[in-house]
PDB file of N, CA and C in Angstrom:
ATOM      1  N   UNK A 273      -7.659 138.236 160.236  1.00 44.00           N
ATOM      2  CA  UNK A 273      -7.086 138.229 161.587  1.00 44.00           C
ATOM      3  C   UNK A 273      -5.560 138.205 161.479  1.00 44.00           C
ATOM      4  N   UNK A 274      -4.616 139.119 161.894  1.00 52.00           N
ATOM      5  CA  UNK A 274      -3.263 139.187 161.930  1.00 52.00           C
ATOM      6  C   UNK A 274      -3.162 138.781 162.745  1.00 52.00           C
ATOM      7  N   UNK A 275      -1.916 137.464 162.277  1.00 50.00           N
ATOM      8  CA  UNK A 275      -1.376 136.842 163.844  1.00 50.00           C
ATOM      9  C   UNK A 275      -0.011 137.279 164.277  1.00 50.00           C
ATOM     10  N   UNK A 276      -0.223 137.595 165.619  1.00 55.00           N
ATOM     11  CA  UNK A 276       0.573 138.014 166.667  1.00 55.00           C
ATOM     12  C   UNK A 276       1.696 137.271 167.383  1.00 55.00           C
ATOM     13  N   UNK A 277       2.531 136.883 167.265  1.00 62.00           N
ATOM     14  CA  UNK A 277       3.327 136.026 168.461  1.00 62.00           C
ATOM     15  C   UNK A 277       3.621 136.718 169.792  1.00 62.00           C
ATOM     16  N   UNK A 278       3.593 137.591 169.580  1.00 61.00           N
ATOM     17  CA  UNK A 278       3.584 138.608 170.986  1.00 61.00           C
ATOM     18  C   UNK A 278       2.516 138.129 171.837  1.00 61.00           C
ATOM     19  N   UNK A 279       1.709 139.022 171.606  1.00 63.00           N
ATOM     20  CA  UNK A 279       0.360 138.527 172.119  1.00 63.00           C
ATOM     21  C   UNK A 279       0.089 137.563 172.136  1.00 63.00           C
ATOM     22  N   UNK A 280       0.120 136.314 171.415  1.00 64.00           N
ATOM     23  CA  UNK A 280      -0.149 134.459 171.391  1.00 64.00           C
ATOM     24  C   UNK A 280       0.602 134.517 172.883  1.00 64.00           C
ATOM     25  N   UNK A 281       1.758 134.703 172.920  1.00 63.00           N
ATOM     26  CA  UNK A 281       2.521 134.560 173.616  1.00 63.00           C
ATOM     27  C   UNK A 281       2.477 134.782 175.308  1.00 63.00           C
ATOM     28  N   UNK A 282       2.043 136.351 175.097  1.00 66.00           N
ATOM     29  CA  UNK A 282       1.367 136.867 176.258  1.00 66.00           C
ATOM     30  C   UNK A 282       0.099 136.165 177.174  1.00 66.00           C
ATOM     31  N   UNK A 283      -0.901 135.805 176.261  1.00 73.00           N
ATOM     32  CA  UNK A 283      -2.219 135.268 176.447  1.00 73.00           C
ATOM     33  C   UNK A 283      -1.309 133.601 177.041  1.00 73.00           C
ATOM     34  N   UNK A 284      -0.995 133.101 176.465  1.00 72.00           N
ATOM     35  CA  UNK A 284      -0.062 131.499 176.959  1.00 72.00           C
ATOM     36  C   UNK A 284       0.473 131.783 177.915  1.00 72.00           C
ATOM     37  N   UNK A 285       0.990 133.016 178.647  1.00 71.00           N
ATOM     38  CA  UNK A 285       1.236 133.335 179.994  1.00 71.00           C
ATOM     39  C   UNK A 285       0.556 133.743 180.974  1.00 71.00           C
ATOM     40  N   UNK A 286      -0.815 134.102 180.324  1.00 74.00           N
ATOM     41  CA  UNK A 286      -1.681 134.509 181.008  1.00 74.00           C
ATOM     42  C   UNK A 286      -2.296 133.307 181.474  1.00 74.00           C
ATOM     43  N   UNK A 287      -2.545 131.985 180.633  1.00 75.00           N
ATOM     44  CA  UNK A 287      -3.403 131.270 180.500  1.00 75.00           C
ATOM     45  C   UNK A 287      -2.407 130.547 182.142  1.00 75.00           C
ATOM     46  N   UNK A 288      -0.945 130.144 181.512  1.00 70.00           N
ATOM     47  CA  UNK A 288      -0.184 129.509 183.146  1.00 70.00           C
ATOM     48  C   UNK A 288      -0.569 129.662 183.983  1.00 70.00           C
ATOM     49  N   UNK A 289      -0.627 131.598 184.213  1.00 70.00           N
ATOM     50  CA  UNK A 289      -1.079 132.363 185.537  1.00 70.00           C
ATOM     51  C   UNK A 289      -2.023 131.953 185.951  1.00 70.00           C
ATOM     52  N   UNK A 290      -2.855 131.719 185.172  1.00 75.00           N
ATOM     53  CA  UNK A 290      -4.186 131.134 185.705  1.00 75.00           C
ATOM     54  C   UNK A 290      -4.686 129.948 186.548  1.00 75.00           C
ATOM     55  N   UNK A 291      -3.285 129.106 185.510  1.00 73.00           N
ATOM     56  CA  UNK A 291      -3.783 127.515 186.055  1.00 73.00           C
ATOM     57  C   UNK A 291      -2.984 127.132 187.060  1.00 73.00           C
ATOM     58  N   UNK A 292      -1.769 127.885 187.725  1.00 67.00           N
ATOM     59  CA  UNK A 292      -0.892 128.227 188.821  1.00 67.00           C
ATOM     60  C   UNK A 292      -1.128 129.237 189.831  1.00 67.00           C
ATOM     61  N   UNK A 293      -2.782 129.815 189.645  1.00 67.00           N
ATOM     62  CA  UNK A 293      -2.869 130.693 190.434  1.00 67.00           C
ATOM     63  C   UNK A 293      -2.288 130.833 191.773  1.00 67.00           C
ATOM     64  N   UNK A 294      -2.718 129.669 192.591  1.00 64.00           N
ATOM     65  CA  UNK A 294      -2.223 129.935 193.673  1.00 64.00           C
ATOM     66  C   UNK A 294      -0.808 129.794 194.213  1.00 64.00           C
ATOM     67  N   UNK A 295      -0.135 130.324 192.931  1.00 64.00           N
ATOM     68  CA  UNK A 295       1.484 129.662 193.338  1.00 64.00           C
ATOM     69  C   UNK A 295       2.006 131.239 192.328  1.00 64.00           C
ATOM     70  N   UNK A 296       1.418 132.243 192.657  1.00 63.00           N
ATOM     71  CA  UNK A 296       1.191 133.202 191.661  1.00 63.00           C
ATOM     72  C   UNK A 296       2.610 133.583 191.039  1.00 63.00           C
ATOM     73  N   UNK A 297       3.690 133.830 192.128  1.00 70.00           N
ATOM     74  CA  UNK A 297       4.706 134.481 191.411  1.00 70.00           C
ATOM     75  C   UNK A 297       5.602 133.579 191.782  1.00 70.00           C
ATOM     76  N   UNK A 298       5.619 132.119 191.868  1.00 73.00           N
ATOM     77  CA  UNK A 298       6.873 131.482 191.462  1.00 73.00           C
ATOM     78  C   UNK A 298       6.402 130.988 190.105  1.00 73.00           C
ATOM     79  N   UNK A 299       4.767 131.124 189.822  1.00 69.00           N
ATOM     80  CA  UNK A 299       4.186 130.566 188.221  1.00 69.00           C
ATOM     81  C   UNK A 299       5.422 131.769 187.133  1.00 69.00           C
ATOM     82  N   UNK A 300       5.003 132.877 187.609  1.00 77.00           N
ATOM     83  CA  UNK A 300       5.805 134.195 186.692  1.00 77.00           C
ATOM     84  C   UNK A 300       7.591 133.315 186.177  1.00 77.00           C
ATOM     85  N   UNK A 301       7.732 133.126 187.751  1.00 82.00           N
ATOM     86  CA  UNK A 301       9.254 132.817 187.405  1.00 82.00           C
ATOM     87  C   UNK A 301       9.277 131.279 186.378  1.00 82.00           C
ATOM     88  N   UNK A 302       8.432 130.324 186.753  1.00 83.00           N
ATOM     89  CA  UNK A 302       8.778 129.287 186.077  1.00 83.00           C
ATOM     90  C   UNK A 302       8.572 129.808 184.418  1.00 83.00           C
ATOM     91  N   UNK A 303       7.292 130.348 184.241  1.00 84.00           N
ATOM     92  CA  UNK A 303       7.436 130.659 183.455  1.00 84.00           C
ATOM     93  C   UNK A 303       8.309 131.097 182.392  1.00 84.00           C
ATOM     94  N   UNK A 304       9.192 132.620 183.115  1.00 89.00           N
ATOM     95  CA  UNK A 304      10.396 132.706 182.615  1.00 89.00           C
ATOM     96  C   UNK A 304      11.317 132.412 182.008  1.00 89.00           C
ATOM     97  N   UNK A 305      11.212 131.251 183.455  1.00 91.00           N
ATOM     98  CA  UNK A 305      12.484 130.207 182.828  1.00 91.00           C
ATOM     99  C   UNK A 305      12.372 128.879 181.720  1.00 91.00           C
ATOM    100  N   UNK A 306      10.687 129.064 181.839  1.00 92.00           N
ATOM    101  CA  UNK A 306      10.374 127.843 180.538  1.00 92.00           C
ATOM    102  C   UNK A 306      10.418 128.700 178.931  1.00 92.00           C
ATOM    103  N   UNK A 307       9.958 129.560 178.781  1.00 92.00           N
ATOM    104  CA  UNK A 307      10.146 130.462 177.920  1.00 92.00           C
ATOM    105  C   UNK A 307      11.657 130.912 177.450  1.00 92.00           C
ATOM    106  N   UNK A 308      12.663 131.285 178.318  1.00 93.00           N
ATOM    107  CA  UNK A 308      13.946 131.365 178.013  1.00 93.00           C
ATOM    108  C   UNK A 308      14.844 129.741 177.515  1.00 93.00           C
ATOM    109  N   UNK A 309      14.347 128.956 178.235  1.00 93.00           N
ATOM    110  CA  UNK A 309      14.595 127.538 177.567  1.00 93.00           C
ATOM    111  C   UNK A 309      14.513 127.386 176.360  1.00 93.00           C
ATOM    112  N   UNK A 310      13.468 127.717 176.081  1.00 93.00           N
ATOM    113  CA  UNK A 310      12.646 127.236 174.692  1.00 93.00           C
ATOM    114  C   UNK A 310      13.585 128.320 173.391  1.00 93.00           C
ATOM    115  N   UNK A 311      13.819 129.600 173.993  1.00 93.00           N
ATOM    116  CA  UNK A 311      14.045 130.418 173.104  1.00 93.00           C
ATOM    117  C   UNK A 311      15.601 129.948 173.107  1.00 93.00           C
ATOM    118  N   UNK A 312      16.429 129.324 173.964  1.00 93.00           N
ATOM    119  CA  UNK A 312      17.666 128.782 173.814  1.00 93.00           C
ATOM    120  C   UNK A 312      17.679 127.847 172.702  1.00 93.00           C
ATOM    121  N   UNK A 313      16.622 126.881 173.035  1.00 91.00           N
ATOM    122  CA  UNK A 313      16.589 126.231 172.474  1.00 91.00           C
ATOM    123  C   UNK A 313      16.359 126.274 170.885  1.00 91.00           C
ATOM    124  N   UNK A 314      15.613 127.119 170.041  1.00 90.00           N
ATOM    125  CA  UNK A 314      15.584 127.421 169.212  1.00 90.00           C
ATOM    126  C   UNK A 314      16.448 128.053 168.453  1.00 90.00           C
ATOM    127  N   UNK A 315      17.521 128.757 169.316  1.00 90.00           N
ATOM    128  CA  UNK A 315      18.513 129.461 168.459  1.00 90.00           C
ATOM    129  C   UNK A 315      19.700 128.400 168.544  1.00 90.00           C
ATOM    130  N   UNK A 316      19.952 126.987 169.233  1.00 87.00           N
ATOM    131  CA  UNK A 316      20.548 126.502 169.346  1.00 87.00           C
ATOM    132  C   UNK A 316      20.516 124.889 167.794  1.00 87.00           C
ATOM    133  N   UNK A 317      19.191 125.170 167.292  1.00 84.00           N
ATOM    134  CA  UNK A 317      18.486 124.302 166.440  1.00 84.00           C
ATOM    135  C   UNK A 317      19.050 124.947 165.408  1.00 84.00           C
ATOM    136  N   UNK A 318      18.553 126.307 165.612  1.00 80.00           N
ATOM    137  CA  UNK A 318      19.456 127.488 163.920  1.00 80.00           C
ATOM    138  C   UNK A 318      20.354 127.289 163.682  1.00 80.00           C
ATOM    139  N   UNK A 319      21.236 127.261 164.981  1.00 76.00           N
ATOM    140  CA  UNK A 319      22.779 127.620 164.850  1.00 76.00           C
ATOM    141  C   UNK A 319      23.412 126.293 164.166  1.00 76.00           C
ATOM    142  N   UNK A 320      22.581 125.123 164.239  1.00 70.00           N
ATOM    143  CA  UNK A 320      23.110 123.433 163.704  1.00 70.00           C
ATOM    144  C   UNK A 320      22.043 123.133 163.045  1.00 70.00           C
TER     145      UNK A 320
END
């Protein structure tokens, strides 16, 4: 099985969508913005 972070990734957004259904596209945006956090955050860990 080749692992994917894309797809892991995708599916973990899918899975939000799901459990935020009824809040459908401010789920998209939080999302977004939890995902862009995280990826700040990680290049901010590299960088120190």
């Amino acid at each position: 099985m080749i692992y994917n972070k894309k797809s892991k990734r995708f599916s973990f957004e899918l899975f939000l969508a799901k459990k935020l259904n009824r809040y459908q596209y401010k789920s998209y945006i939080i999302i977004a913005i939890t995902i862009t956090l995280i990826i700040y955050n990680l290049l901010y860990f590299y960088e120190h």
